[in-house]
PDB file of C-alpha atoms in Angstrom:
ATOM      1  CA  MET A  23       0.000   0.000   0.000  1.00 48.00           C
ATOM      2  CA  PHE A  24       2.871   2.345   0.777  1.00 58.00           C
ATOM      3  CA  GLY A  25       6.467   2.329  -0.348  1.00 64.00           C
ATOM      4  CA  LEU A  26       8.850   3.646  -2.929  1.00 75.00           C
ATOM      5  CA  LYS A  27       7.396   1.939  -5.987  1.00 93.00           C
ATOM      6  CA  PRO A  28       4.329   3.414  -7.681  1.00 97.00           C
ATOM      7  CA  SER A  29       0.961   1.944  -6.781  1.00 97.00           C
ATOM      8  CA  ILE A  30      -0.704  -0.554  -9.113  1.00 96.00           C
ATOM      9  CA  ALA A  31      -3.368   2.102  -9.669  1.00 98.00           C
ATOM     10  CA  ALA A  32      -0.816   4.719 -10.763  1.00 99.00           C
ATOM     11  CA  VAL A  33       0.768   2.330 -13.270  1.00 98.00           C
ATOM     12  CA  LYS A  34      -2.661   1.646 -14.802  1.00 98.00           C
ATOM     13  CA  ALA A  35      -3.636   5.328 -14.669  1.00 99.00           C
ATOM     14  CA  LEU A  36      -0.453   6.372 -16.470  1.00 99.00           C
ATOM     15  CA  LYS A  37      -1.267   4.026 -19.361  1.00 98.00           C
ATOM     16  CA  LYS A  38      -4.718   5.597 -19.670  1.00 98.00           C
ATOM     17  CA  PHE A  39      -3.365   9.148 -19.351  1.00 99.00           C
ATOM     18  CA  GLN A  40      -0.768   8.450 -22.061  1.00 98.00           C
ATOM     19  CA  LYS A  41      -3.358   6.848 -24.345  1.00 98.00           C
ATOM     20  CA  GLU A  42      -5.539   9.969 -24.014  1.00 97.00           C
ATOM     21  CA  ASN A  43      -2.559  12.382 -24.346  1.00 98.00           C
ATOM     22  CA  ILE A  44      -3.132  13.761 -20.847  1.00 99.00           C
ATOM     23  CA  THR A  45      -0.131  15.684 -19.524  1.00 98.00           C
ATOM     24  CA  ASN A  46      -1.636  17.891 -16.779  1.00 99.00           C
ATOM     25  CA  ILE A  47      -3.262  16.343 -13.684  1.00 99.00           C
ATOM     26  CA  VAL A  48      -4.189  17.084 -10.101  1.00 99.00           C
ATOM     27  CA  GLU A  49      -3.397  14.374  -7.551  1.00 99.00           C
ATOM     28  CA  LEU A  50      -5.557  14.406  -4.432  1.00 99.00           C
ATOM     29  CA  GLY A  51      -4.094  12.873  -1.284  1.00 98.00           C
ATOM     30  CA  ALA A  52      -0.577  12.610  -2.695  1.00 98.00           C
ATOM     31  CA  GLY A  53       0.889  11.276   0.550  1.00 96.00           C
ATOM     32  CA  LEU A  54       4.646  10.777   0.383  1.00 96.00           C
ATOM     33  CA  GLY A  55       4.616  11.164  -3.391  1.00 98.00           C
ATOM     34  CA  ARG A  56       5.416   7.719  -4.776  1.00 98.00           C
ATOM     35  CA  ASP A  57       2.755   8.153  -7.489  1.00 99.00           C
ATOM     36  CA  THR A  58       3.493  11.872  -7.913  1.00 99.00           C
ATOM     37  CA  ILE A  59       7.139  11.079  -8.695  1.00 98.00           C
ATOM     38  CA  TYR A  60       6.136   8.242 -11.035  1.00 99.00           C
ATOM     39  CA  PHE A  61       3.857  10.504 -13.071  1.00 99.00           C
ATOM     40  CA  ALA A  62       6.469  13.279 -13.185  1.00 99.00           C
ATOM     41  CA  LYS A  63       9.187  10.861 -14.352  1.00 98.00           C
ATOM     42  CA  ASN A  64       6.829  10.065 -17.228  1.00 99.00           C
ATOM     43  CA  SER A  65       6.402  13.741 -18.226  1.00 98.00           C
ATOM     44  CA  ILE A  66       3.030  14.278 -16.547  1.00 99.00           C
ATOM     45  CA  HIS A  67       2.685  17.677 -14.848  1.00 99.00           C
ATOM     46  CA  VAL A  68       1.240  17.017 -11.375  1.00 99.00           C
ATOM     47  CA  HIS A  69      -0.351  19.460  -8.954  1.00 99.00           C
ATOM     48  CA  ALA A  70      -0.146  17.355  -5.776  1.00 99.00           C
ATOM     49  CA  LEU A  71      -2.498  18.167  -2.897  1.00 99.00           C
ATOM     50  CA  ASP A  72      -2.287  16.696   0.584  1.00 98.00           C
ATOM     51  CA  TYR A  73      -3.527  17.456   4.096  1.00 97.00           C
ATOM     52  CA  SER A  74      -0.129  16.780   5.686  1.00 98.00           C
ATOM     53  CA  PRO A  75       2.585  19.473   5.659  1.00 98.00           C
ATOM     54  CA  SER A  76       5.259  16.851   6.420  1.00 98.00           C
ATOM     55  CA  ALA A  77       4.162  14.698   3.450  1.00 97.00           C
ATOM     56  CA  LEU A  78       4.406  17.685   1.108  1.00 98.00           C
ATOM     57  CA  LYS A  79       7.841  18.528   2.500  1.00 98.00           C
ATOM     58  CA  ILE A  80       8.982  15.013   1.529  1.00 98.00           C
ATOM     59  CA  ILE A  81       7.550  15.379  -1.996  1.00 98.00           C
ATOM     60  CA  ASN A  82       9.285  18.747  -2.400  1.00 98.00           C
ATOM     61  CA  LYS A  83      12.590  17.246  -1.274  1.00 98.00           C
ATOM     62  CA  LYS A  84      12.225  14.339  -3.721  1.00 97.00           C
ATOM     63  CA  LYS A  85      11.270  16.574  -6.656  1.00 98.00           C
ATOM     64  CA  ASN A  86      14.375  18.710  -6.079  1.00 98.00           C
ATOM     65  CA  GLU A  87      16.703  15.719  -5.656  1.00 98.00           C
ATOM     66  CA  LEU A  88      15.340  14.118  -8.846  1.00 98.00           C
ATOM     67  CA  ASN A  89      15.292  17.376 -10.834  1.00 98.00           C
ATOM     68  CA  LEU A  90      11.512  17.124 -11.360  1.00 98.00           C
ATOM     69  CA  SER A  91      10.547  20.614 -10.167  1.00 98.00           C
ATOM     70  CA  LYS A  92       9.183  21.612 -13.567  1.00 98.00           C
ATOM     71  CA  PHE A  93       6.690  18.723 -13.372  1.00 99.00           C
ATOM     72  CA  ILE A  94       5.516  18.934  -9.729  1.00 99.00           C
ATOM     73  CA  ASN A  95       3.716  21.615  -7.720  1.00 98.00           C
ATOM     74  CA  THR A  96       2.514  20.887  -4.191  1.00 99.00           C
ATOM     75  CA  GLN A  97      -0.190  22.472  -2.092  1.00 98.00           C
ATOM     76  CA  LEU A  98      -1.502  21.930   1.430  1.00 98.00           C
ATOM     77  CA  PHE A  99      -5.213  21.264   1.167  1.00 98.00           C
ATOM     78  CA  ASP A 100      -8.253  19.664   2.830  1.00 97.00           C
ATOM     79  CA  VAL A 101     -10.424  17.939   0.188  1.00 97.00           C
ATOM     80  CA  ARG A 102     -13.557  18.722   2.190  1.00 97.00           C
ATOM     81  CA  GLU A 103     -13.143  22.296   0.917  1.00 97.00           C
ATOM     82  CA  LYS A 104     -13.758  23.709  -2.560  1.00 98.00           C
ATOM     83  CA  LEU A 105     -10.798  22.830  -4.804  1.00 98.00           C
ATOM     84  CA  PRO A 106      -8.488  25.873  -5.152  1.00 97.00           C
ATOM     85  CA  PHE A 107      -8.578  25.987  -8.959  1.00 98.00           C
ATOM     86  CA  THR A 108     -10.609  27.673 -11.661  1.00 98.00           C
ATOM     87  CA  ASN A 109     -12.983  25.707 -13.871  1.00 98.00           C
ATOM     88  CA  ASP A 110     -11.489  23.487 -16.592  1.00 98.00           C
ATOM     89  CA  THR A 111      -7.917  23.587 -15.218  1.00 98.00           C
ATOM     90  CA  PHE A 112      -6.797  19.947 -15.502  1.00 99.00           C
ATOM     91  CA  GLN A 113      -7.003  17.154 -18.069  1.00 99.00           C
ATOM     92  CA  GLY A 114      -6.999  14.504 -15.355  1.00 99.00           C
ATOM     93  CA  CYS A 115      -7.384  13.774 -11.661  1.00 99.00           C
ATOM     94  CA  PHE A 116      -5.810  10.870  -9.778  1.00 99.00           C
ATOM     95  CA  SER A 117      -6.282   9.726  -6.209  1.00 99.00           C
ATOM     96  CA  HIS A 118      -5.255   6.443  -4.632  1.00 98.00           C
ATOM     97  CA  MET A 119      -7.480   5.546  -1.657  1.00 97.00           C
ATOM     98  CA  LEU A 120      -8.317   9.178  -0.870  1.00 98.00           C
ATOM     99  CA  TYR A 121     -12.038   8.399  -1.122  1.00 98.00           C
ATOM    100  CA  CYS A 122     -11.482   5.761   1.602  1.00 97.00           C
ATOM    101  CA  MET A 123     -10.632   8.414   4.176  1.00 97.00           C
ATOM    102  CA  ALA A 124     -13.125   9.454   6.880  1.00 97.00           C
ATOM    103  CA  LEU A 125     -15.272  11.362   4.386  1.00 98.00           C
ATOM    104  CA  SER A 126     -19.065  11.354   4.583  1.00 97.00           C
ATOM    105  CA  ASN A 127     -21.245  10.573   1.583  1.00 97.00           C
ATOM    106  CA  ASP A 128     -21.933  14.320   1.330  1.00 97.00           C
ATOM    107  CA  ASN A 129     -18.168  14.970   1.292  1.00 98.00           C
ATOM    108  CA  ILE A 130     -17.760  12.400  -1.512  1.00 97.00           C
ATOM    109  CA  ASN A 131     -20.560  13.959  -3.543  1.00 96.00           C
ATOM    110  CA  GLN A 132     -19.098  17.450  -3.099  1.00 97.00           C
ATOM    111  CA  LEU A 133     -15.609  16.187  -3.975  1.00 98.00           C
ATOM    112  CA  ASN A 134     -16.830  14.583  -7.206  1.00 97.00           C
ATOM    113  CA  ASN A 135     -18.654  17.801  -8.134  1.00 97.00           C
ATOM    114  CA  GLU A 136     -15.477  19.789  -7.524  1.00 98.00           C
ATOM    115  CA  ILE A 137     -13.344  17.366  -9.539  1.00 98.00           C
ATOM    116  CA  CYS A 138     -15.822  17.641 -12.389  1.00 98.00           C
ATOM    117  CA  ARG A 139     -15.643  21.445 -12.193  1.00 98.00           C
ATOM    118  CA  VAL A 140     -11.838  21.615 -12.441  1.00 99.00           C
ATOM    119  CA  LEU A 141     -11.523  19.013 -15.226  1.00 99.00           C
ATOM    120  CA  THR A 142     -11.660  19.977 -18.873  1.00 98.00           C
ATOM    121  CA  LYS A 143     -14.397  18.422 -21.018  1.00 97.00           C
ATOM    122  CA  GLY A 144     -13.411  14.799 -21.624  1.00 97.00           C
ATOM    123  CA  GLY A 145     -11.033  14.924 -18.643  1.00 98.00           C
ATOM    124  CA  LEU A 146     -10.414  11.727 -16.675  1.00 98.00           C
ATOM    125  CA  ASN A 147     -11.013  11.105 -12.983  1.00 99.00           C
ATOM    126  CA  ILE A 148      -9.156   7.958 -11.945  1.00 99.00           C
ATOM    127  CA  TYR A 149      -9.375   6.856  -8.334  1.00 99.00           C
ATOM    128  CA  THR A 150      -9.381   3.819  -6.075  1.00 99.00           C
ATOM    129  CA  VAL A 151     -11.651   2.752  -3.229  1.00 98.00           C
ATOM    130  CA  ARG A 152     -11.719  -0.222  -0.898  1.00 98.00           C
ATOM    131  CA  ASN A 153     -14.765  -2.368  -1.595  1.00 98.00           C
ATOM    132  CA  PHE A 154     -17.220  -4.544   0.305  1.00 97.00           C
ATOM    133  CA  GLU A 155     -15.098  -7.685  -0.334  1.00 96.00           C
ATOM    134  CA  ASP A 156     -12.222  -6.200   1.691  1.00 96.00           C
ATOM    135  CA  GLY A 157     -11.435  -8.112   4.887  1.00 93.00           C
ATOM    136  CA  ASP A 158     -11.858  -4.984   7.021  1.00 94.00           C
ATOM    137  CA  TYR A 159     -15.375  -4.232   5.766  1.00 96.00           C
ATOM    138  CA  LYS A 160     -17.888  -4.406   8.641  1.00 95.00           C
ATOM    139  CA  ASN A 161     -15.058  -5.057  11.113  1.00 94.00           C
ATOM    140  CA  GLY A 162     -14.310  -2.685  13.943  1.00 95.00           C
ATOM    141  CA  ILE A 163     -16.516   0.167  15.105  1.00 97.00           C
ATOM    142  CA  HIS A 164     -19.258   1.256  12.703  1.00 98.00           C
ATOM    143  CA  ARG A 165     -19.053   5.046  12.294  1.00 97.00           C
ATOM    144  CA  GLY A 166     -22.153   5.482  10.117  1.00 95.00           C
ATOM    145  CA  GLU A 167     -22.745   5.113   6.384  1.00 96.00           C
ATOM    146  CA  ASP A 168     -20.091   2.643   5.140  1.00 97.00           C
ATOM    147  CA  LEU A 169     -17.387   3.872   7.531  1.00 98.00           C
ATOM    148  CA  TYR A 170     -15.641   1.457   9.918  1.00 98.00           C
ATOM    149  CA  GLU A 171     -12.895   2.188  12.432  1.00 97.00           C
ATOM    150  CA  ASN A 172     -10.083  -0.337  12.904  1.00 93.00           C
ATOM    151  CA  ASP A 173      -7.059   0.379  15.110  1.00 92.00           C
ATOM    152  CA  GLY A 174      -7.990   4.062  15.339  1.00 94.00           C
ATOM    153  CA  PHE A 175      -8.231   4.518  11.564  1.00 95.00           C
ATOM    154  CA  ILE A 176     -11.580   5.117   9.828  1.00 97.00           C
ATOM    155  CA  VAL A 177     -12.073   3.638   6.344  1.00 97.00           C
ATOM    156  CA  HIS A 178     -14.911   4.402   3.921  1.00 98.00           C
ATOM    157  CA  PHE A 179     -15.924   1.345   1.840  1.00 98.00           C
ATOM    158  CA  PHE A 180     -17.706   1.372  -1.538  1.00 98.00           C
ATOM    159  CA  SER A 181     -19.972  -0.830  -3.624  1.00 98.00           C
ATOM    160  CA  ARG A 182     -20.253  -0.527  -7.411  1.00 97.00           C
ATOM    161  CA  ASP A 183     -23.698   1.034  -6.939  1.00 96.00           C
ATOM    162  CA  LYS A 184     -22.302   3.675  -4.605  1.00 97.00           C
ATOM    163  CA  ILE A 185     -19.552   4.560  -7.085  1.00 97.00           C
ATOM    164  CA  ILE A 186     -22.121   5.013  -9.853  1.00 95.00           C
ATOM    165  CA  LYS A 187     -24.440   7.009  -7.577  1.00 94.00           C
ATOM    166  CA  TYR A 188     -21.727   9.579  -6.857  1.00 93.00           C
ATOM    167  CA  SER A 189     -20.510   9.781 -10.455  1.00 92.00           C
ATOM    168  CA  LYS A 190     -23.575  11.503 -11.918  1.00 89.00           C
ATOM    169  CA  LYS A 191     -21.611  14.203 -13.753  1.00 91.00           C
ATOM    170  CA  PHE A 192     -19.268  11.641 -15.290  1.00 96.00           C
ATOM    171  CA  LYS A 193     -19.500   8.857 -17.824  1.00 95.00           C
ATOM    172  CA  SER A 194     -18.316   5.650 -16.199  1.00 92.00           C
ATOM    173  CA  LEU A 195     -15.614   4.046 -18.325  1.00 93.00           C
ATOM    174  CA  GLU A 196     -14.570   1.190 -16.084  1.00 96.00           C
ATOM    175  CA  ILE A 197     -14.733  -0.193 -12.546  1.00 98.00           C
ATOM    176  CA  GLU A 198     -11.966  -2.779 -12.174  1.00 98.00           C
ATOM    177  CA  GLU A 199     -11.354  -5.008  -9.149  1.00 97.00           C
ATOM    178  CA  PHE A 200      -7.788  -5.444  -7.917  1.00 97.00           C
ATOM    179  CA  GLU A 201      -5.834  -6.293  -4.771  1.00 96.00           C
ATOM    180  CA  GLU A 202      -2.936  -4.506  -3.134  1.00 93.00           C
ATOM    181  CA  GLY A 203      -0.624  -5.308  -0.259  1.00 88.00           C
ATOM    182  CA  SER A 204      -0.060  -8.455   1.770  1.00 84.00           C
ATOM    183  CA  PHE A 205      -3.405  -8.304   3.611  1.00 86.00           C
ATOM    184  CA  PRO A 206      -4.540  -7.950   0.751  1.00 88.00           C
ATOM    185  CA  ARG A 207      -6.754  -4.904   0.452  1.00 94.00           C
ATOM    186  CA  LYS A 208      -9.568  -5.383  -2.066  1.00 97.00           C
ATOM    187  CA  LEU A 209     -10.167  -2.326  -4.170  1.00 98.00           C
ATOM    188  CA  TYR A 210     -11.902  -0.908  -7.200  1.00 99.00           C
ATOM    189  CA  LEU A 211     -10.008   1.166  -9.737  1.00 99.00           C
ATOM    190  CA  VAL A 212     -12.533   3.638 -11.127  1.00 98.00           C
ATOM    191  CA  LYS A 213     -12.095   5.441 -14.442  1.00 98.00           C
ATOM    192  CA  ASN A 214     -14.616   8.171 -15.283  1.00 97.00           C
ATOM    193  CA  THR A 215     -14.654  10.895 -17.891  1.00 98.00           C
ATOM    194  CA  LYS A 216     -16.251  14.331 -17.674  1.00 97.00           C
ATOM    195  CA  VAL A 217     -19.077  14.693 -20.198  1.00 93.00           C
TER     196      VAL A 217
END
């Protein structure tokens, strides 16, 4: 789930971005930047947002060490707020397990609306979510909706129907099942396009 290598989702997203000639994306929940760096090394301009100042400091250090500053911008941001960009700014959006954070259904709906707003027409929103087949689903303390707390960490789980419900402003291209990590976590890789 974490590490130095890019996520499975980022590798698949890059192929789709390259196929669609997408070179300008926003990454939500960039974390320590393993996917940010991967995209930048493949000539994708990334505006990386994260809630953690220390995570962004690590990304900034990596981008300077790897001479990738022209491809990466970072910004401290809480995705429960309106995205800090004008309409039609990016060709693509990528987020790996951001939707799984302790976000309410209303937060998810607002986030999708904001992503749609900042994407250009035909822009791609590629993201991952943990699904109902995941071993942690319905384990731990139920925190409402499809949120469960395990070891002090709240995870939001998704069904295919829920993904479609919150993708009203997008055309669904694909919902692919995959696994990641040694647990393993069971996820969906979602690819939507702005219509």
